[in-house]
XYZ file of C-alpha atoms in Angstrom:
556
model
C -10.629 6.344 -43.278
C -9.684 3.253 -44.805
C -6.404 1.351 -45.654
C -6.173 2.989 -49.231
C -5.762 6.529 -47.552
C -2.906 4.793 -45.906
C -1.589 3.795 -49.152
C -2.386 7.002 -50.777
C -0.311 9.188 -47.744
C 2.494 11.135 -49.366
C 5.508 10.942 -46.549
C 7.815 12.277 -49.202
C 5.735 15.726 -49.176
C 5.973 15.269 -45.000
C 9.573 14.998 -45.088
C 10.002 18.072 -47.748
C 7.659 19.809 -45.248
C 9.405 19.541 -42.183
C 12.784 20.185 -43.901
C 11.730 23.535 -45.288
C 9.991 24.310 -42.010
C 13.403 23.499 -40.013
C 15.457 25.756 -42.647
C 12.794 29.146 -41.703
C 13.211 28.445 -38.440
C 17.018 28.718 -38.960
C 16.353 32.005 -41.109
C 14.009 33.173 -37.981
C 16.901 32.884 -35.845
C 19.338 34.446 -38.138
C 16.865 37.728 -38.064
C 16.351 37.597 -34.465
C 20.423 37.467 -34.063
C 20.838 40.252 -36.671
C 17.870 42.561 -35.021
C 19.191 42.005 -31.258
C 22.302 43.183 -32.597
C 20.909 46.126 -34.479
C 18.755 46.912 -31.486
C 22.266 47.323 -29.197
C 22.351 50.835 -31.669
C 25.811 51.951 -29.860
C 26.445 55.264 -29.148
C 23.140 56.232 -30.156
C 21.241 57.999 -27.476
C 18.289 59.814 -28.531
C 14.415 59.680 -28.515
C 14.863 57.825 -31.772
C 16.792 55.641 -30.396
C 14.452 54.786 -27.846
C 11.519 53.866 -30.577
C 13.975 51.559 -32.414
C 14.979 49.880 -29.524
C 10.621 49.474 -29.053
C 10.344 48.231 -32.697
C 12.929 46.170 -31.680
C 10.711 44.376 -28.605
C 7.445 44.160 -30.394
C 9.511 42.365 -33.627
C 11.242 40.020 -31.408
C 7.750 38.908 -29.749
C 6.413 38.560 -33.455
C 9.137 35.931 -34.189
C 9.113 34.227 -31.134
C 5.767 33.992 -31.802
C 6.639 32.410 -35.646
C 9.170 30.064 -33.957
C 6.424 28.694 -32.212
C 3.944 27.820 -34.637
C 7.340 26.786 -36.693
C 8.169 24.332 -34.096
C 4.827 23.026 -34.026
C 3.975 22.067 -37.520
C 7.654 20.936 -37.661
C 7.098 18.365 -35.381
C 3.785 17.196 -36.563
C 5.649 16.788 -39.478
C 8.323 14.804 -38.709
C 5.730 12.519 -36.182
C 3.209 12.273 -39.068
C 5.816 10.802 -41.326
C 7.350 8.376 -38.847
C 3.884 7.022 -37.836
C 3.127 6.905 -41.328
C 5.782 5.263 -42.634
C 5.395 2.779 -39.474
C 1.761 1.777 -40.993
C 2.914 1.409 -44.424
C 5.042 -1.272 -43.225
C 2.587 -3.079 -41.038
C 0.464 -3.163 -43.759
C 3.084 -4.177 -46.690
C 3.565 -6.738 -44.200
C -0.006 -7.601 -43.158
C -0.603 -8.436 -47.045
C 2.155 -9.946 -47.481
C 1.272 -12.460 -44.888
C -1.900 -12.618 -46.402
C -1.091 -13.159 -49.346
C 1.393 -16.678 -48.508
C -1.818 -17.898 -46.747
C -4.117 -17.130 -50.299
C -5.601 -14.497 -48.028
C -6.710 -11.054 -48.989
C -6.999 -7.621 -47.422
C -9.785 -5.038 -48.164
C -9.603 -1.235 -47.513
C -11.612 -1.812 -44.651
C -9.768 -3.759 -43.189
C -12.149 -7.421 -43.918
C -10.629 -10.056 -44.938
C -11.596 -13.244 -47.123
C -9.712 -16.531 -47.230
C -9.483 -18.289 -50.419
C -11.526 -21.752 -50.194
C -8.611 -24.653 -50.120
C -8.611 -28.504 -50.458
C -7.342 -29.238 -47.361
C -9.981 -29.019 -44.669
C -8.088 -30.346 -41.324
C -6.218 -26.844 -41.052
C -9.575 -24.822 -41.709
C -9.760 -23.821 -37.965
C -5.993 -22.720 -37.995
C -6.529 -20.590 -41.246
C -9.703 -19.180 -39.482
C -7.642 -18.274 -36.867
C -4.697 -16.340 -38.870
C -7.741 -14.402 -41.040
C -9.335 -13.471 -37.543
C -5.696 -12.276 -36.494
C -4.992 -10.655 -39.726
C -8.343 -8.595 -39.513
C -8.063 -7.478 -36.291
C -4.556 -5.657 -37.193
C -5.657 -4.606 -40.111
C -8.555 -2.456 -38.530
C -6.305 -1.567 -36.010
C -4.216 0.243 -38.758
C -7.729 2.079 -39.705
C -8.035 2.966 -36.286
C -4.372 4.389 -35.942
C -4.852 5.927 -39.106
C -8.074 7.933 -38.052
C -6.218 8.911 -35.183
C -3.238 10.645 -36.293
C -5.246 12.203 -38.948
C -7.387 14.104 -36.236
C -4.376 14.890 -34.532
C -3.079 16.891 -37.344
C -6.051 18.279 -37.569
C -6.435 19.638 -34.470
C -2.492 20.932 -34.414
C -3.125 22.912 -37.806
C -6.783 24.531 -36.096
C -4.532 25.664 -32.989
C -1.904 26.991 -36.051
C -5.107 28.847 -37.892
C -6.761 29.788 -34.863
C -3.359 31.081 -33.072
C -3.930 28.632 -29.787
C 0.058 28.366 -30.438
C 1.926 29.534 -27.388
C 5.102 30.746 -26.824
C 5.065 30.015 -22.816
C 6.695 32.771 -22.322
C 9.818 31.880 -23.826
C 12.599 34.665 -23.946
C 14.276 33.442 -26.899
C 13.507 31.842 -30.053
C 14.985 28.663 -29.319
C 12.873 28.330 -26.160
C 9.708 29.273 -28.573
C 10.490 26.923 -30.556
C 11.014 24.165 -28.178
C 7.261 25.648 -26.921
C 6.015 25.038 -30.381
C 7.168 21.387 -30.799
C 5.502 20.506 -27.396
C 2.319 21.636 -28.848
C 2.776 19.830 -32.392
C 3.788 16.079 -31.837
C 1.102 13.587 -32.280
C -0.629 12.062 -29.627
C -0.360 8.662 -28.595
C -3.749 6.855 -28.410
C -4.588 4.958 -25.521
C -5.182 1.320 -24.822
C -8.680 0.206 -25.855
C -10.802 -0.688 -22.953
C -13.126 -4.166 -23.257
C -10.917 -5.637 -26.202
C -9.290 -8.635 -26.170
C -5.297 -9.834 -25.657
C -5.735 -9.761 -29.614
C -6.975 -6.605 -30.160
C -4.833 -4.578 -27.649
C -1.559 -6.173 -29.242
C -2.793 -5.215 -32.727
C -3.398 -1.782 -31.394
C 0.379 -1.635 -29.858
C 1.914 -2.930 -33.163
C 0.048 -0.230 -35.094
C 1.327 2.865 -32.603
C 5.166 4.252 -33.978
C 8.029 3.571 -32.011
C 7.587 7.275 -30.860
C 4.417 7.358 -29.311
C 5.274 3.602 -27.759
C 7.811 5.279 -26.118
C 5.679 8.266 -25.082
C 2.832 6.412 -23.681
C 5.417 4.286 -21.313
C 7.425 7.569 -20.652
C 4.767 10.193 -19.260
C 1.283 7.565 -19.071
C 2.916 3.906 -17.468
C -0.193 3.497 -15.623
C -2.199 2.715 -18.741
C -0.083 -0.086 -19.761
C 1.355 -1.877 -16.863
C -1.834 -4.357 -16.237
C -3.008 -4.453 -19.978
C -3.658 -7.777 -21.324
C -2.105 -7.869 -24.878
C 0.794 -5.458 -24.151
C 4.223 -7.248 -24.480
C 5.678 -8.252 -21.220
C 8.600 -6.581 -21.386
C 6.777 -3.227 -21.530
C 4.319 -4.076 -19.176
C 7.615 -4.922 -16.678
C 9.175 -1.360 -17.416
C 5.937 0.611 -16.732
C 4.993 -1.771 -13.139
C 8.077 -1.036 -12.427
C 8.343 2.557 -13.038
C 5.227 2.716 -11.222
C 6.876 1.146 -8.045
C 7.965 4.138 -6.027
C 4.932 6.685 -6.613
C 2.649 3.642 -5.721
C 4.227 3.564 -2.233
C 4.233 7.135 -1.920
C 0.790 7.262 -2.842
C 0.043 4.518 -0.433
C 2.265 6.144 2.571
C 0.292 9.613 1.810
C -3.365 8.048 2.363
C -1.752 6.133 5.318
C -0.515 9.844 7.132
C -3.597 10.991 6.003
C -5.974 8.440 7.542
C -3.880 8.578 10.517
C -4.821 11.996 10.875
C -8.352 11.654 10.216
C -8.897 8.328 13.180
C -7.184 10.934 15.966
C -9.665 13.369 15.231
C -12.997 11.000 15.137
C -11.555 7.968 16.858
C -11.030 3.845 15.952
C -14.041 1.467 14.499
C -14.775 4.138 11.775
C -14.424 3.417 7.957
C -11.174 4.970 7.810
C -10.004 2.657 10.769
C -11.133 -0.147 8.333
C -9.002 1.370 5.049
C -6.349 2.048 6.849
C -5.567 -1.494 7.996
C -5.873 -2.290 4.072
C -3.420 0.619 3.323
C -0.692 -0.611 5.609
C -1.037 -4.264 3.797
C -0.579 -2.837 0.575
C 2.264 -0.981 1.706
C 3.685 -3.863 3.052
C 2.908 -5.572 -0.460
C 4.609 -2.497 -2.443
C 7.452 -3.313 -0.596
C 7.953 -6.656 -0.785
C 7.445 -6.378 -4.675
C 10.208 -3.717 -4.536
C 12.559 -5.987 -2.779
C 11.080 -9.222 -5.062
C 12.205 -7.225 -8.441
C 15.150 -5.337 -7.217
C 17.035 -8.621 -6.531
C 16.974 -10.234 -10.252
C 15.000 -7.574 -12.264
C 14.767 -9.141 -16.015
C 16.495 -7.118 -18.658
C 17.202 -7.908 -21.955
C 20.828 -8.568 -20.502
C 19.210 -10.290 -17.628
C 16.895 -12.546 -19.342
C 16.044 -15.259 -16.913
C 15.317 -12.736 -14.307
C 11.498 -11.296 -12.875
C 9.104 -9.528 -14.936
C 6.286 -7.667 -12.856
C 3.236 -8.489 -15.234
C 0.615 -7.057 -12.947
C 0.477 -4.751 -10.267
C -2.446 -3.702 -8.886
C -3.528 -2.103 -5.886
C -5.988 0.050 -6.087
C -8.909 -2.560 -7.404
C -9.329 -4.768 -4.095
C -8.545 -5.086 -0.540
C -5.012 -6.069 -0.928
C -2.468 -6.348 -3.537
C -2.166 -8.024 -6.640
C 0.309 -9.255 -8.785
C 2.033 -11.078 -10.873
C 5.553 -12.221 -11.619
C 6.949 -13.869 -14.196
C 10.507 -15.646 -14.058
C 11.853 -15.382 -17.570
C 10.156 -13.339 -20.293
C 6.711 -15.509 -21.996
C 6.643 -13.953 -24.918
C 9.816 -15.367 -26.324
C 9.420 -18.206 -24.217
C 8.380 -22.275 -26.121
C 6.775 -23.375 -22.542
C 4.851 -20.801 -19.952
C 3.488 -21.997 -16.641
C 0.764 -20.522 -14.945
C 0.252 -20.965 -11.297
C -2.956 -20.213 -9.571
C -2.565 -20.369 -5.800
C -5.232 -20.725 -2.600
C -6.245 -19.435 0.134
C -3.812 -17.489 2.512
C -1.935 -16.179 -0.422
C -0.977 -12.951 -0.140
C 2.297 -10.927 -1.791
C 3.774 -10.340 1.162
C 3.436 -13.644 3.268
C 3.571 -15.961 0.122
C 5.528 -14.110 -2.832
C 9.331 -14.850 -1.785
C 8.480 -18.536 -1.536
C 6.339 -19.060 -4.909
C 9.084 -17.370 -6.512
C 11.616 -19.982 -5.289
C 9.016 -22.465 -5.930
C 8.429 -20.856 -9.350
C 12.168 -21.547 -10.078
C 12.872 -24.940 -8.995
C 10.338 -25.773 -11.406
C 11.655 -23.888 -14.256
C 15.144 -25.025 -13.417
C 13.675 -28.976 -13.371
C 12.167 -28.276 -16.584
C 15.093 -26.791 -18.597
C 16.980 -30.249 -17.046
C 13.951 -32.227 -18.601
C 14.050 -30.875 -22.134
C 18.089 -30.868 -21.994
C 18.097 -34.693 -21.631
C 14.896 -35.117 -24.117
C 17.730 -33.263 -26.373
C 15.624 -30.237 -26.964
C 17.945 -27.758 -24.496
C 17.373 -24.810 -26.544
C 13.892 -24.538 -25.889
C 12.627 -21.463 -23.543
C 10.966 -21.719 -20.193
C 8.925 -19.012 -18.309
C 7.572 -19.283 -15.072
C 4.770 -17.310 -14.251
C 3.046 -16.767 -10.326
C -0.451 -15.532 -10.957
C -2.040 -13.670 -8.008
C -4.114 -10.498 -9.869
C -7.247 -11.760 -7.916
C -8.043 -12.279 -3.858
C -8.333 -15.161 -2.798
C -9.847 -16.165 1.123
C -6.515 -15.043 3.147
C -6.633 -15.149 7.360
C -4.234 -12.179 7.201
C -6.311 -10.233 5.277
C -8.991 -7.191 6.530
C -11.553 -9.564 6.814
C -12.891 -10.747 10.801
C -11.115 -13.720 11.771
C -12.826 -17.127 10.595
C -14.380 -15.284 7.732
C -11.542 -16.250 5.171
C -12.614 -20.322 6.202
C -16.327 -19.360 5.346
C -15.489 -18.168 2.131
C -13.472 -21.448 0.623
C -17.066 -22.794 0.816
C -17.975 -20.477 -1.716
C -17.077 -19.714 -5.033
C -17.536 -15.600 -5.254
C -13.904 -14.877 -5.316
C -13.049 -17.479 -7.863
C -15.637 -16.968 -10.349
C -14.243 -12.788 -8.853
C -11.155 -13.608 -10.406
C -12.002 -16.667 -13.507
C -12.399 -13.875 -16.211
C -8.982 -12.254 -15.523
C -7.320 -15.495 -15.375
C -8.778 -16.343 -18.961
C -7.826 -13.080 -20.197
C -4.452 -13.468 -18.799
C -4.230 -17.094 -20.671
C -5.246 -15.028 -23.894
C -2.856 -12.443 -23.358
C 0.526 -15.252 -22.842
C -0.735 -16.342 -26.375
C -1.191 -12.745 -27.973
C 1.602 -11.359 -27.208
C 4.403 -14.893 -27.954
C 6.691 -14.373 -30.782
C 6.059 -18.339 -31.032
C 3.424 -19.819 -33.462
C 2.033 -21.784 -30.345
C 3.521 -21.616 -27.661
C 3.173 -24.721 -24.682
C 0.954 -23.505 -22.159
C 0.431 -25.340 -18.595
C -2.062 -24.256 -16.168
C -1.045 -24.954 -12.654
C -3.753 -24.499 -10.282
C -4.003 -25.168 -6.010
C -6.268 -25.605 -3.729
C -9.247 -22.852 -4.072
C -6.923 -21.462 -7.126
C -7.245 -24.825 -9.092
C -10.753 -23.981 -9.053
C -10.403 -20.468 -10.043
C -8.617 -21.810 -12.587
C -11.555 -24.635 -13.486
C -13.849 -21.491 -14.373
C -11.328 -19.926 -15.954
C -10.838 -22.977 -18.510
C -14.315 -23.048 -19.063
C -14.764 -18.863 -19.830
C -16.976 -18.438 -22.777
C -14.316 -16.552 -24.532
C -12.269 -19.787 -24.721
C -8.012 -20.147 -24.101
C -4.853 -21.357 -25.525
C -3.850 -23.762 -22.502
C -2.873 -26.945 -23.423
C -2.458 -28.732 -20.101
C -4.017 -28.370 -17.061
C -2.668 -29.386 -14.014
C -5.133 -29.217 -10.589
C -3.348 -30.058 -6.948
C -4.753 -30.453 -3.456
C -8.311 -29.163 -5.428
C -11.874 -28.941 -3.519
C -13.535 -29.318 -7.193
C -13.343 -27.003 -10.541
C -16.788 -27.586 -12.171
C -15.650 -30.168 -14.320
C -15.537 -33.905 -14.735
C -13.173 -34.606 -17.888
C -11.168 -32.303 -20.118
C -13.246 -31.383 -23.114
C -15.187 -29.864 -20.402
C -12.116 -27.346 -19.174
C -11.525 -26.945 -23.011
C -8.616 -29.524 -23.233
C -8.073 -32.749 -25.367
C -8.128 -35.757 -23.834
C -5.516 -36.675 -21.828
C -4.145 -33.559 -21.408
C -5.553 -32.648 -17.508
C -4.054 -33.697 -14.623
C -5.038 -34.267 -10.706
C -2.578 -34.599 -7.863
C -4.133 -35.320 -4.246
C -1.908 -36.123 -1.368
C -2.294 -39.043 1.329
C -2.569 -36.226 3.752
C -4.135 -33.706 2.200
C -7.242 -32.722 4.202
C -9.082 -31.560 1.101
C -9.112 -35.430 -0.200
C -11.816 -35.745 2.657
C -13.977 -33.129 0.364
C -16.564 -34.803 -1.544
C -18.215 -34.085 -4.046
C -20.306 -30.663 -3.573
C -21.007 -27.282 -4.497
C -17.558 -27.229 -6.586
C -18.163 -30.503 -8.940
C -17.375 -33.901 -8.394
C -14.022 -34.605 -5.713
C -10.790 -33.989 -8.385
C -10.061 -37.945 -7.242
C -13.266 -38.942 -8.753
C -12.827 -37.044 -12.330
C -11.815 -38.150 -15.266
C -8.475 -36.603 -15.860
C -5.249 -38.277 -14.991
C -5.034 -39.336 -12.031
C -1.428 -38.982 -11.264
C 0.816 -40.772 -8.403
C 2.642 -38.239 -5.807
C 4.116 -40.727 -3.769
C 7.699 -41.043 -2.806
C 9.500 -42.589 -5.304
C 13.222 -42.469 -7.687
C 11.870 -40.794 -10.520
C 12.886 -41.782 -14.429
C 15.828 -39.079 -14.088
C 17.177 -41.404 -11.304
C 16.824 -39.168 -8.338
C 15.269 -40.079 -5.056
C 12.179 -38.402 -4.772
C 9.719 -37.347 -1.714
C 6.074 -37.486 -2.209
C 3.552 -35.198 -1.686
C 1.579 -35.547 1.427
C -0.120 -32.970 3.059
C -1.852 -29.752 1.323
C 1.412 -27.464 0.762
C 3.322 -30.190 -0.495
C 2.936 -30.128 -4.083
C 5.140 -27.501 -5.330
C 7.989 -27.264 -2.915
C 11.402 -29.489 -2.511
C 11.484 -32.144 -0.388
C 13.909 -32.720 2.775
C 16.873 -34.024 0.348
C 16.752 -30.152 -1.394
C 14.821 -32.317 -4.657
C 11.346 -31.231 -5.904
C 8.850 -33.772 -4.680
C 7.958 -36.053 -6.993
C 4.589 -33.863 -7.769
C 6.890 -30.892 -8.644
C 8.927 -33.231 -11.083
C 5.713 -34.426 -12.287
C 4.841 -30.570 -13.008
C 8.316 -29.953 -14.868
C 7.859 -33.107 -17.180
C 4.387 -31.391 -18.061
C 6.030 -28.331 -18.272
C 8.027 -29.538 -20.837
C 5.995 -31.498 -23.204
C 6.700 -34.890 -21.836
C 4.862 -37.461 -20.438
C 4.784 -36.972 -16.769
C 6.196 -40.951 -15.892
């Protein structure tokens, strides 16, 4: 399979196919109607009557069994040509793309870049041929798929796997048929990149897109490189039979603890159950107050949840969506974070800053520029109120398991803001606290690289860096807040790199001050400070400092 068979695909002959197909069903029908009504034979009692009333039966079964096998190679049909057609453009596009960039695609799927005279955008035309590659194979891969798919529909056909169900009529054959004919909608590929998953989703037809998030939302709702506003709809969908799930094993534990008593391992789950129950819940009443739609488009995405993979729940939430968004915010918190203790406050926090930002870029006259806000919590980090003995969460901020635990699918997650933007490159800040700032650290520094452009690190016990080419940012571009009260200032150098007050990256003031917008500003003091308003209802003038960041402006 290659992109010249894609080329090469006749959906004319699909289309003729599935219309002559429709019109014998239609005549299969008529025959059915005219037999039924033959078989009523009124008036006609007699032995002979009896045996064409039979024939009657056993001809009716053989067209309900035609209507089947009608409605199936129908449908596969009129899927075929739809996903078809739906490469044919990708690709027409693909080349055409290619072709304004002196770019070209081969059948399979490679792609060379014509050598050009200008050498300071070689990295940026290395990029678009990488990009241009990968959803070009992705085509090949689409391709290969819905060619075996046929195949296998027109072996069930040949080999009469085609089943009526049972149906009593023809129309309900029928209907049998098509279930058994449509294409299948290929799944997410596991241990790709943001890249390659959203080159896989742009290759699938509107019809099996809609499929997969119709009868399989599981598989998409915590993909990296699935658009956010699909990976919303299937979280979300997934919402209620999460908690019932969750309330089932709870009943069911319950049950298990009378019968062989407390300090067992099911003692130990169930404690975790009833937290993620709690966090089910709380992500329920989080979404169902300003769910984003496209008619509600400042509202809150659910980008991730999880809670099957650790001891509690994860999740994340973004205010706004990022893909069409010119500036997205990442924000990595610490330790006692947990959806349902911490959620309803990032979220506020989350949108004074987005609201501060929006201000920023309307007086730096660029107001119709997007913001998205996003609260990042799809790893655990040290939490008191978690399953854990008491005093065990303190013991593990001393360590760095459960950030470098979570550093990958923070980089991924990076990867995935870029992927899926409509924008050519979009502004992203990375806003990392306390033990997340240094989950974020080894997240900038992942060996598959990120599209963050600033870095911002608050109340931080170290990220394994000293300047910014070492996090994977220019010069200039990372950022270190540390409060007069903060008890972390009093950590030293260690085990986590040098103290973030003894780095290289900009150092910036949090004390109280009237900022350059002329409002009175608190400072940040002690460790929760940084992202939350001050006593006057203002952000603190290290929240400010965020929002100017936010918005592509220097933060004084």
């Amino acid at each position: 399979m290659d992109l010249a068979t894609i080329d090469v695909w006749n959906t004319g002959a699909l289309d003729t196919m599935a219309d002559s197909l429709g019109k014998r069903v239609t005549t299969v029908s008529e025959v059915d109607e005219a037999l039924r009504t033959a078989s009523r034979l009124p008036g006609w009692y007699s032995e002979g009557a009896d045996s064409a009333r039979t024939l009657y039966t056993l001809t009716a079964d053989d067209l309900r069994d035609e209507a089947a096998v009608l409605g199936a190679a129908r449908q596969l049909a009129v899927e075929t040509s739809s996903a078809v057609n739906h490469l044919k453009g990708r690709l027409a596009g693909l080349r055409a793309q290619a072709a304004g960039a002196s770019m070209t695609i081969h059948n399979d799927g490679s792609v060379t870049a014509a050598p050009t005279p200008e050498h300071g955008d070689d990295e940026a035309r290395e990029g678009l041929r990488k990009s241009l590659e990968t959803s070009a194979r992705a085509l090949i891969t689409q391709a290969a798929d819905i060619d075996s798919d046929a195949a296998l529909v027109f072996d069930a056909i040949r080999n009469g796997k085609i089943s009526t169900h049972g149906a009593a009529s023809i129309d309900e054959a029928m209907k049998a048929g098509v279930e058994q004919g449509g294409l299948s909608a290929l799944e997410p590929p596991k241990q790709k990149t943001p890249y390659e998953v959203k080159a896989y989703w742009d290759a699938l037809s509107p019809e099996q897109k809609q499929s997969l998030l119709r009868d399989r939302p599981e598989l998409l709702g915590n993909v990296d490189g699935i658009p956010s506003a699909v990976r919303h709809e299937a979280n979300v969908a997934q919402l209620g039979p999460v908690l019932k799930q969750l309330e089932d094993r709870r009943d069911q534990l319950k049950e298990q603890i009378k019968l062989w008593g407390l300090l067992t391992n099911e003692d130990a789950e169930l404690e975790q159950v009833e937290k993620k129950i709690d966090d089910v819940k709380k992500l329920q009443e989080l979404i169902g107050g300003d769910e984003w739609s496209p008619d509600n488009p400042l509202g809150r995405m659910l980008l991730v949840m999880d809670t099957h993979s650790g001891e509690q729940g994860k999740a994340a939430i973004a205010l706004g969506n990022p893909d069409d968004a010119d500036h997205v915010s990442v924000a990595t918190p610490g330790l006692d974070t947990s959806i349902r203790n911490s959620f309803g406050s990032m979220l506020d926090e989350s949108g004074a800053l987005r609201r501060q930002t929006l201000e920023g870029l309307g007086d730096a006259g660029r107001g119709d520029e997007k913001v998205s806000t996003i609260s990042w919590l799809d790893f655990e980090p040290p939490d008191n109120d978690s399953s854990r003995f008491p005093g065990i969460p303190y013991l593990e901020v001393a360590q760095q398991d459960r950030a470098s635990d979570g550093a990958p699918d923070l980089a991924n997650f990076y990867r995935a803001i870029d992927a899926t933007s409509t924008k050519d490159d979009p502004h992203i800040v990375a806003l990392g606290h306390s033990y997340g700032s240094l989950t974020q650290g080894l997240a900038l520094q992942d060996p598959g690289g990120h599209p963050v452009d600033e870095a911002v690190f608050y109340g931080s016990p170290g990220f394994e860096a000293n300047d910014e080419p070492e996090l994977g940012l220019n010069d200039g571009h990372g950022y270190v807040m540390m409060g007069t009260s903060d008890f972390i200032e009093h950590v030293g150098g260690g085990p986590n790199g040098p103290a973030q007050v003894e780095t290289k990256l900009e150092q910036l003031d949090v004390g109280s001050r009237t900022t350059a917008d002329g409002v009175e500003r608190e400072g940040a003091y002690i460790h929760s400070d940084y992202p939350r308003n001050g006593q006057n209802g203002e952000l603190r003038v290290s929240g400010y400092l965020m929002a100017r960041i936010l918005a592509g402006l220097s933060p004084e």
